[in-house]
PDB file of C-alpha atoms and ligand atoms in Angstrom:
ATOM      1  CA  UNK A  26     102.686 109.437   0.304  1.00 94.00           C
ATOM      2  CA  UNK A  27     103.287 112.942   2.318  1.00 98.00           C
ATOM      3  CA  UNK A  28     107.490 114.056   2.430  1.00 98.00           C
ATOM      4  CA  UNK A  29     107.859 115.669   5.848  1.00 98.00           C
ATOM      5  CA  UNK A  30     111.016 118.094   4.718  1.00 98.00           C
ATOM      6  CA  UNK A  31     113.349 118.379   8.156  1.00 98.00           C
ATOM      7  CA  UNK A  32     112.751 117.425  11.631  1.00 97.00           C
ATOM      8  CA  UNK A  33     113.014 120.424  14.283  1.00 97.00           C
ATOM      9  CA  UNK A  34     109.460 121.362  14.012  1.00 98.00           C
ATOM     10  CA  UNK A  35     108.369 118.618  11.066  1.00 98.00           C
ATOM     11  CA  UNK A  36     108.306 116.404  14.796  1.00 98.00           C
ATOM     12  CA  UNK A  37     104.841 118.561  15.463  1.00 98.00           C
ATOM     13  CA  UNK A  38     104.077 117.313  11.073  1.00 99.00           C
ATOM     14  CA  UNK A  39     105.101 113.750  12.323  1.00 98.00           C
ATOM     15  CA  UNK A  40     103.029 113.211  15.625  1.00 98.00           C
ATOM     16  CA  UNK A  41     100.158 114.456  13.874  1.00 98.00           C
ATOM     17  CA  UNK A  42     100.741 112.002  10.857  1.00 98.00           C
ATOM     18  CA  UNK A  43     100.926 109.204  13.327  1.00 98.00           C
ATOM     19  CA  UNK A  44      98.079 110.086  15.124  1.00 98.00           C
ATOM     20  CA  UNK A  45      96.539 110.038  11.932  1.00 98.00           C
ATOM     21  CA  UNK A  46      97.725 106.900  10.886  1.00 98.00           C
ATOM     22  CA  UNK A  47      99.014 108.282   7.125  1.00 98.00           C
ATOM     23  CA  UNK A  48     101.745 107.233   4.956  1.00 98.00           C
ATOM     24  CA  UNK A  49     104.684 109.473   5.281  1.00 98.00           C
ATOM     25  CA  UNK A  50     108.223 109.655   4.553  1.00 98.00           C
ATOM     26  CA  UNK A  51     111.017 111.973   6.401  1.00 98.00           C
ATOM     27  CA  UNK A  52     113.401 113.992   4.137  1.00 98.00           C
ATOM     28  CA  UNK A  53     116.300 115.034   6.173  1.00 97.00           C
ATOM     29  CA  UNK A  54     117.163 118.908   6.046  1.00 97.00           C
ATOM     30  CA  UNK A  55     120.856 119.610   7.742  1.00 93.00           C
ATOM     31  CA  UNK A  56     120.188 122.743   9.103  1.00 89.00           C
ATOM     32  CA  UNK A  57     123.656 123.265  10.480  1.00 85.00           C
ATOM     33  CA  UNK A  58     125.461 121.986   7.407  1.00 87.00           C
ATOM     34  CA  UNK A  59     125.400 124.399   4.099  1.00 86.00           C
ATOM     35  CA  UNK A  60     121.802 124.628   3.331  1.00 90.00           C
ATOM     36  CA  UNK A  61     122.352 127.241   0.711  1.00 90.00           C
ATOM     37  CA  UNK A  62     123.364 124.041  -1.739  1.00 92.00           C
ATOM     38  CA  UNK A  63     120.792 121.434  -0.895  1.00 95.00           C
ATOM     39  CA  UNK A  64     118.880 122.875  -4.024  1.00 96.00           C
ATOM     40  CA  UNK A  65     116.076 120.072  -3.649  1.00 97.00           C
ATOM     41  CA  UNK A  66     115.215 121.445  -0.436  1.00 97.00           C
ATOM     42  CA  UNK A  67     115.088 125.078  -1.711  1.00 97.00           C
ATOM     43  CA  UNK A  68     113.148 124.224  -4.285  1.00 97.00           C
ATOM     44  CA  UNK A  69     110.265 123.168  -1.657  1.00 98.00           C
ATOM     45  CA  UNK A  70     111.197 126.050   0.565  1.00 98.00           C
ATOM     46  CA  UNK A  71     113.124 129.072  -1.185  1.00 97.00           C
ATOM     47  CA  UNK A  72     113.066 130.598   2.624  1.00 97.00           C
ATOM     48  CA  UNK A  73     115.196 127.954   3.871  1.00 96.00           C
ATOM     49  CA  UNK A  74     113.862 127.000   7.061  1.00 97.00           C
ATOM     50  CA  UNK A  75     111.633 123.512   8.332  1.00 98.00           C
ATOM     51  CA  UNK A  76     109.702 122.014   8.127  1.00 98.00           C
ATOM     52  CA  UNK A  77     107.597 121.860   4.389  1.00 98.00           C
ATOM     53  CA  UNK A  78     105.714 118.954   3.550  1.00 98.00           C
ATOM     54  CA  UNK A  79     104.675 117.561  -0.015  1.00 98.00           C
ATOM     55  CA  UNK A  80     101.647 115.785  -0.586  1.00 97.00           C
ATOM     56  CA  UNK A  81     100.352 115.076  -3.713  1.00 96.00           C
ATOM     57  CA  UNK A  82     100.697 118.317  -5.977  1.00 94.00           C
ATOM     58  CA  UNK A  83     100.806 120.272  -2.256  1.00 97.00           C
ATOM     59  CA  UNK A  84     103.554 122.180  -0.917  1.00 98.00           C
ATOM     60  CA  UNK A  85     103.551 124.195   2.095  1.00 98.00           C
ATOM     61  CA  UNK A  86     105.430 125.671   5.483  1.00 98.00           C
ATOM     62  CA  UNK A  87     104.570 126.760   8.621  1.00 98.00           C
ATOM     63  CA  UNK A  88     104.083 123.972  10.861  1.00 98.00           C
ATOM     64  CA  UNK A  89     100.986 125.339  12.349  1.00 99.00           C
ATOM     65  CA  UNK A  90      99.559 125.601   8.814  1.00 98.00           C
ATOM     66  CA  UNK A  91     100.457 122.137   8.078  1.00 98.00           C
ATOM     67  CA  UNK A  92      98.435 120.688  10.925  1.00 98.00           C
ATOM     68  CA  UNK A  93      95.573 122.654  10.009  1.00 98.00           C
ATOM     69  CA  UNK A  94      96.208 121.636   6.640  1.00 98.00           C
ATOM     70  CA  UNK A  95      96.205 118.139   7.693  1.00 98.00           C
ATOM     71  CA  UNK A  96      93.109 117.462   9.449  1.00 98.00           C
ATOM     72  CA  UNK A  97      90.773 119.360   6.924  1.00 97.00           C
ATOM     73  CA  UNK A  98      92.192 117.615   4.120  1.00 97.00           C
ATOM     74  CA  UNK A  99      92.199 114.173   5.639  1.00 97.00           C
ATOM     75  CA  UNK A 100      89.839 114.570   8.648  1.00 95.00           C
ATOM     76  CA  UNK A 101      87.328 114.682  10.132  1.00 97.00           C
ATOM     77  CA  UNK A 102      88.989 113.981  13.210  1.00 98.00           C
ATOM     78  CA  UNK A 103      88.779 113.904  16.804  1.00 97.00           C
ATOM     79  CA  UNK A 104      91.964 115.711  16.880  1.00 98.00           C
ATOM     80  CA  UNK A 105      90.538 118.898  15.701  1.00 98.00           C
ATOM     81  CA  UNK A 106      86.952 120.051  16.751  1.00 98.00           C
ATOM     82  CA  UNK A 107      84.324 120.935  14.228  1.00 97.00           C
ATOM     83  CA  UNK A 108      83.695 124.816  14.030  1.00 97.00           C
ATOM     84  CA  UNK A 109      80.590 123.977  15.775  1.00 97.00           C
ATOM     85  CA  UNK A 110      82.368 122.251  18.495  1.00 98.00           C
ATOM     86  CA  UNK A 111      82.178 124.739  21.970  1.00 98.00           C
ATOM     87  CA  UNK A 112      86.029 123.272  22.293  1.00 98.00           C
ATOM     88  CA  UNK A 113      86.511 124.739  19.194  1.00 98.00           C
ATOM     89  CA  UNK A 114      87.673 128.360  19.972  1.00 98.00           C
ATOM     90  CA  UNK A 115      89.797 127.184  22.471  1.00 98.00           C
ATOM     91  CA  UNK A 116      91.192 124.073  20.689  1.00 98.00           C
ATOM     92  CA  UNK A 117      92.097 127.284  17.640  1.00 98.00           C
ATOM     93  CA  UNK A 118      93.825 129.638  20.167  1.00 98.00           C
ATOM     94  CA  UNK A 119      95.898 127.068  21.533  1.00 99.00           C
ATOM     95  CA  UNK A 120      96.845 125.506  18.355  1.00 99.00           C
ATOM     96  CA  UNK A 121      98.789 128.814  17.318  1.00 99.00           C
ATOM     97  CA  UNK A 122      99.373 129.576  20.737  1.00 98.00           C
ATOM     98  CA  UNK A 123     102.144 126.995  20.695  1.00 98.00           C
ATOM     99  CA  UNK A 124     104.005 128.503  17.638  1.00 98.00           C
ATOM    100  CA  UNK A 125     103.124 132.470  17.646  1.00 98.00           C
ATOM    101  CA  UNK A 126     103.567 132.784  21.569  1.00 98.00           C
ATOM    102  CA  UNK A 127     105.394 130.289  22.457  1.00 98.00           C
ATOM    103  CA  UNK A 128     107.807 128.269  20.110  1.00 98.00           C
ATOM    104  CA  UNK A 129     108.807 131.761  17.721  1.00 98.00           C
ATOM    105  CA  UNK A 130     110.335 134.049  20.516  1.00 98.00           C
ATOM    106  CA  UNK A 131     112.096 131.001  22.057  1.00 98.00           C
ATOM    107  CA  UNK A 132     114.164 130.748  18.652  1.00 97.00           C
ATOM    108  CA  UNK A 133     115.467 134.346  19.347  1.00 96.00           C
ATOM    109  CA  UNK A 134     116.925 133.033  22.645  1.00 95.00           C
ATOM    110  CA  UNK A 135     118.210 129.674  20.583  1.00 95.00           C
ATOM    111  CA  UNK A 136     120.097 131.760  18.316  1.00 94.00           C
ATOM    112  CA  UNK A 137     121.412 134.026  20.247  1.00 95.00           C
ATOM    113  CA  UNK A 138     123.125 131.153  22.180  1.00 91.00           C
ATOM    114  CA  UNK A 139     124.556 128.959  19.163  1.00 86.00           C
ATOM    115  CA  UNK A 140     125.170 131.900  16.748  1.00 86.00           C
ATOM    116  CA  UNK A 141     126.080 135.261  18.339  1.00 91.00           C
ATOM    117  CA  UNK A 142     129.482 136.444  19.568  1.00 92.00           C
ATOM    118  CA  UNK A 143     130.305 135.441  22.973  1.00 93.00           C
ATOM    119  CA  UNK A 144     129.531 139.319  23.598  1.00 92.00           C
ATOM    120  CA  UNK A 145     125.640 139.338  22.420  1.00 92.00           C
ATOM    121  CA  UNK A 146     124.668 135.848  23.437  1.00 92.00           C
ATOM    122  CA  UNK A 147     123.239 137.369  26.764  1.00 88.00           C
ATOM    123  CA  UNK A 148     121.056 140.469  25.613  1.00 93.00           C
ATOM    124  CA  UNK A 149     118.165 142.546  25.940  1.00 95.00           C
ATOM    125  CA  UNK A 150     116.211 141.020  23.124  1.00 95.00           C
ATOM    126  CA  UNK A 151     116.750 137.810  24.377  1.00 95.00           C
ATOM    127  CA  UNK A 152     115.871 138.694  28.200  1.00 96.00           C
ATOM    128  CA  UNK A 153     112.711 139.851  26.312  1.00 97.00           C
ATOM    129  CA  UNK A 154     111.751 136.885  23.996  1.00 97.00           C
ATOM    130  CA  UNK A 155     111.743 134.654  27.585  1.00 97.00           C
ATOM    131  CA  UNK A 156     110.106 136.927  29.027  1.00 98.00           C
ATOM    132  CA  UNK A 157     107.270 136.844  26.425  1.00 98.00           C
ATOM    133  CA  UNK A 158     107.385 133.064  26.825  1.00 98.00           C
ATOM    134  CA  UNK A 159     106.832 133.050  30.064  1.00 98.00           C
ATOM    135  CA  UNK A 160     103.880 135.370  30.005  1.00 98.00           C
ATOM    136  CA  UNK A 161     102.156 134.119  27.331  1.00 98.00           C
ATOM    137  CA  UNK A 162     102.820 130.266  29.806  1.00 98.00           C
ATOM    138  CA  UNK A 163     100.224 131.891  31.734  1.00 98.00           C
ATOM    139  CA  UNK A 164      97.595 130.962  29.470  1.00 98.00           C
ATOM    140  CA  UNK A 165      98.705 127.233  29.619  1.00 98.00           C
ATOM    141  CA  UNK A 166      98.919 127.484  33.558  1.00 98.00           C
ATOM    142  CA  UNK A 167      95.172 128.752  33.800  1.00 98.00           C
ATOM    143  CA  UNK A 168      94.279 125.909  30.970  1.00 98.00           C
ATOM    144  CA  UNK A 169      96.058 122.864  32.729  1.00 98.00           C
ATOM    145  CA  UNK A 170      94.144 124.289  35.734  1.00 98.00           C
ATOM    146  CA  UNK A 171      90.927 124.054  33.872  1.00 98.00           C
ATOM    147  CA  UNK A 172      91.197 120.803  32.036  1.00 98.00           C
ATOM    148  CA  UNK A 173      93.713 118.052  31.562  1.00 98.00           C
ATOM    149  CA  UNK A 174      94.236 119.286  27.376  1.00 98.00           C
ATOM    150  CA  UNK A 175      94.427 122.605  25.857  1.00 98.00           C
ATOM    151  CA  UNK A 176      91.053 122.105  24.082  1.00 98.00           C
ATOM    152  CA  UNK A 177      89.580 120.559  27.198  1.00 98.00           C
ATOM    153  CA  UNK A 178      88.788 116.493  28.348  1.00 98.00           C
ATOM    154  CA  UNK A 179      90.270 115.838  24.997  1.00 98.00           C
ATOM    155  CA  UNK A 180      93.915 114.944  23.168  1.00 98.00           C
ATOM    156  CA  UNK A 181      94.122 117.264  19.984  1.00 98.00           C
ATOM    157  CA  UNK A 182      96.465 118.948  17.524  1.00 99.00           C
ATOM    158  CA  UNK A 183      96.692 122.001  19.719  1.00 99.00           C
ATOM    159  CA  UNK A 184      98.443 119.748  22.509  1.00 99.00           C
ATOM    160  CA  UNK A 185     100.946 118.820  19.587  1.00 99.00           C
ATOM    161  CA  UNK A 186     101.715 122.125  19.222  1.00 99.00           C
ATOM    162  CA  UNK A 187     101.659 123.301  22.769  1.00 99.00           C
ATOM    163  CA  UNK A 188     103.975 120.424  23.774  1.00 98.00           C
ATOM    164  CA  UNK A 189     106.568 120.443  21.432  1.00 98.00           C
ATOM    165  CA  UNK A 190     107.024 124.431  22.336  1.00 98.00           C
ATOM    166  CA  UNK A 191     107.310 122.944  25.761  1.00 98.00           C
ATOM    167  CA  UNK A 192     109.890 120.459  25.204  1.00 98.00           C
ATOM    168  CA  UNK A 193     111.589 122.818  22.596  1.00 98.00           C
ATOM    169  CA  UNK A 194     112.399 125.894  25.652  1.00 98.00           C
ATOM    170  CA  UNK A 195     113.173 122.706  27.827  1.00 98.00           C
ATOM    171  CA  UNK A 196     115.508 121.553  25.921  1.00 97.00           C
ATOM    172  CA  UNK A 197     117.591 124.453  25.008  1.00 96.00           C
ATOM    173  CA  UNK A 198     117.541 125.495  28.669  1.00 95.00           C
ATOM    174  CA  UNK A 199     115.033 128.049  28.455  1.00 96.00           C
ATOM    175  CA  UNK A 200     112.578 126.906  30.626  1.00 97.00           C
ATOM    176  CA  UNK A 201     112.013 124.416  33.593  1.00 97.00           C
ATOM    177  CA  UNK A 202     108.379 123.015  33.434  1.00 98.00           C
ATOM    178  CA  UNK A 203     106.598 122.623  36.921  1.00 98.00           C
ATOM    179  CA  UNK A 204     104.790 120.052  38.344  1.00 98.00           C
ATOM    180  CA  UNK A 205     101.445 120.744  36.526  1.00 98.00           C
ATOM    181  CA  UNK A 206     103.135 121.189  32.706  1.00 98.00           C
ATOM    182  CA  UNK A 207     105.566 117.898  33.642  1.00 98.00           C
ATOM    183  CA  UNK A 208     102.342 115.839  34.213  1.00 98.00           C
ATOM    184  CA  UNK A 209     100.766 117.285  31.226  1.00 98.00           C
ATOM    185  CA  UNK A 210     104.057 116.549  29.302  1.00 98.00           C
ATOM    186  CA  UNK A 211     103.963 112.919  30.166  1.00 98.00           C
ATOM    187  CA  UNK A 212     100.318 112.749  29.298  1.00 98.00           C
ATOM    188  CA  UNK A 213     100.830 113.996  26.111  1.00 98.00           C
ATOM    189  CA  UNK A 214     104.046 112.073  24.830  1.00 98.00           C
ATOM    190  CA  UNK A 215     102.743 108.707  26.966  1.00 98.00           C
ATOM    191  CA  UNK A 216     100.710 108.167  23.615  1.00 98.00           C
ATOM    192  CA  UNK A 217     101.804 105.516  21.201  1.00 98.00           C
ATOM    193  CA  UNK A 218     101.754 107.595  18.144  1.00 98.00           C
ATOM    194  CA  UNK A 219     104.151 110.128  20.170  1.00 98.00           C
ATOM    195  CA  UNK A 220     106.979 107.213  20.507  1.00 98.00           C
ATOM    196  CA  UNK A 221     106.499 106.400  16.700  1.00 98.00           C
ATOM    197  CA  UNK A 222     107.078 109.755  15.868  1.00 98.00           C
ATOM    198  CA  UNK A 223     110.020 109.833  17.775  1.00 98.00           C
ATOM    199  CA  UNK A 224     111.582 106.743  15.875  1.00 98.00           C
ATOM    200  CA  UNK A 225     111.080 108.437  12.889  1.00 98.00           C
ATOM    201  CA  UNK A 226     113.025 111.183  13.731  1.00 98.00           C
ATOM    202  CA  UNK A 227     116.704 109.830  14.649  1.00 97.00           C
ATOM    203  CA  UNK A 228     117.581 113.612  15.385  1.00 96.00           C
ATOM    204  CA  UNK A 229     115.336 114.606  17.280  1.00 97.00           C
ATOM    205  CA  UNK A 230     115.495 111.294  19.873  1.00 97.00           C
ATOM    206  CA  UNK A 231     119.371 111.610  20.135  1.00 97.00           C
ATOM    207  CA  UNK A 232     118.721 115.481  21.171  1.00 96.00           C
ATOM    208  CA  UNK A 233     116.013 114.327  23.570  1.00 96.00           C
ATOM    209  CA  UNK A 234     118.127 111.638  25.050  1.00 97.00           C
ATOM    210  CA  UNK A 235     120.894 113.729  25.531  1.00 97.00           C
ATOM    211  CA  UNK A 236     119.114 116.389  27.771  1.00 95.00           C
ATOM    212  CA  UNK A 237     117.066 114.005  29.423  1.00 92.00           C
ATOM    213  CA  UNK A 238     113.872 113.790  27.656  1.00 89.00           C
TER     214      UNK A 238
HETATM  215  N1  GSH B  23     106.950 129.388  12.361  1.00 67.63           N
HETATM  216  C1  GSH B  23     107.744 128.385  11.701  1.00 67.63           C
HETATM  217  C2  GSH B  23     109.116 128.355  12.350  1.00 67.63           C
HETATM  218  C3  GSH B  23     110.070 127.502  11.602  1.00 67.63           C
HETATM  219  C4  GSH B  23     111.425 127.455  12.263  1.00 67.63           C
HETATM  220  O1  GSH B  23     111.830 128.344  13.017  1.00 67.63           O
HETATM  221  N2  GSH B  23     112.143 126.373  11.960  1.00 67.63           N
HETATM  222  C5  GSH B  23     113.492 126.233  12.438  1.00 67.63           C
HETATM  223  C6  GSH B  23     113.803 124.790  12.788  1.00 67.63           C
HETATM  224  S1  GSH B  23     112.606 124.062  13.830  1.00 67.63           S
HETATM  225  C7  GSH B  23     114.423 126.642  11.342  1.00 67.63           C
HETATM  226  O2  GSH B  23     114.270 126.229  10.202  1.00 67.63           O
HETATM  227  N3  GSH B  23     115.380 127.502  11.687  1.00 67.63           N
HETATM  228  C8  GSH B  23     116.342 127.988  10.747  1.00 67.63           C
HETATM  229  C9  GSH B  23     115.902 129.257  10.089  1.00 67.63           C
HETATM  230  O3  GSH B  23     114.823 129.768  10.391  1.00 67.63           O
HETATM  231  O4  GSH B  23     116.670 129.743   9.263  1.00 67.63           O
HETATM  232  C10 GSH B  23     107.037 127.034  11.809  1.00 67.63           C
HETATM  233  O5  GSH B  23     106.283 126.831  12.768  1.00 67.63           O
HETATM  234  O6  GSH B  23     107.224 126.178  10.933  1.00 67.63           O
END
């Protein structure tokens, strides 16, 4: 049985483990309470942040990791092309794509927002870290243009990753999804294993209900 540690991210862990069709349980991680003294979770993850898994003797972080992680230990599966796979490069770049350009600078903006002082919430760095989003978009734009997934005819992990950074700047305000990404959007989370994911995460379907989605 694999312990998803914290929502937030662990949704992207959860999806895939539906998709997958493993056993899994959900250890909540209150991020906003005093994480410094939920020693259980920092013995999985000194760093303090979400989500970690457990499987077996396994521990790890990074949520991008953790999908890769996932389908090489318990694929093959059509949700990640083989190396050999022409969708494969693609399929790779996207996958991290969705974290590294995408997900990462929008947490600057998130921050900035529910931590700063009223002062700093609107500043340069986080003018910047939208701005990066919003470039780096560009390379889902010319993708949806190309193909109705990010590694091509195909549903894979990379759209897990690419569509929860999606929903994630949606959903803190950051960013308002056209046409093209809102059809890809509702492709993407009109699969069954997306609405069991959801019901396993209480958190994250009260924060999706309450801004619409
Ligand atoms: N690159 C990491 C980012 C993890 C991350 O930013 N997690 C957020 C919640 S989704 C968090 O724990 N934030 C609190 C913190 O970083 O202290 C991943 O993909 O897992």
């Amino acid at each position: 049985m694999i312990t998803v540690w914290g929502e937030g991210r662990g949704f992207r862990v959860i999806w895939l483990l539906e998709e997958l069709g493993l056993a899994y349980r959900v250890r909540d991680v209150d991020l906003l309470a005093d994480i410094e003294s939920d020693s259980e979770f920092l013995a999985i993850n000194p760093a303090a942040f979400i989500p970690a898994i457990e499987d077996g003797g396994t521990v790890m972080v990074e949520s991008i990791a953790i999908l890769q992680y996932l389908v090489a230990r318990h694929g093959p599966t059509p949700l990640a092309p083989d190396p050999g796979d022409p969708a494969f490069p693609t399929y790779l770049q996207f996958l991290h794509l969705g974290e590294a350009g995408l997900a990462m600078p929008i947490n600057i903006g998130v921050a900035a927002h529910i931590l700063a002082p009223e002062a700093e919430k609107d500043n340069w760095s986080v003018r910047w870290a939208v701005r990066i989003f919003e470039q780096r978009m560009r390379l889902v734009t010319r993708q949806l243009a190309r193909a109705p997934y990010m590694a091509g005819d195909r549903f894979t992990a990379a759209d897990i990753s690419i569509t929860y950074a999606l929903q994630f700047a949606r959903r803190t305000g950051f960013h308002s999804p056209d046409e093209v990404e809102q059809a890809y959007i509702a492709r993407t989370t009109g699969r069954e294993a997306y609405a069991r994911a959801l019901d396993s995460c209480p958190g994250t379907k009260a924060w999706a209900a309450s801004v619409g989605g």
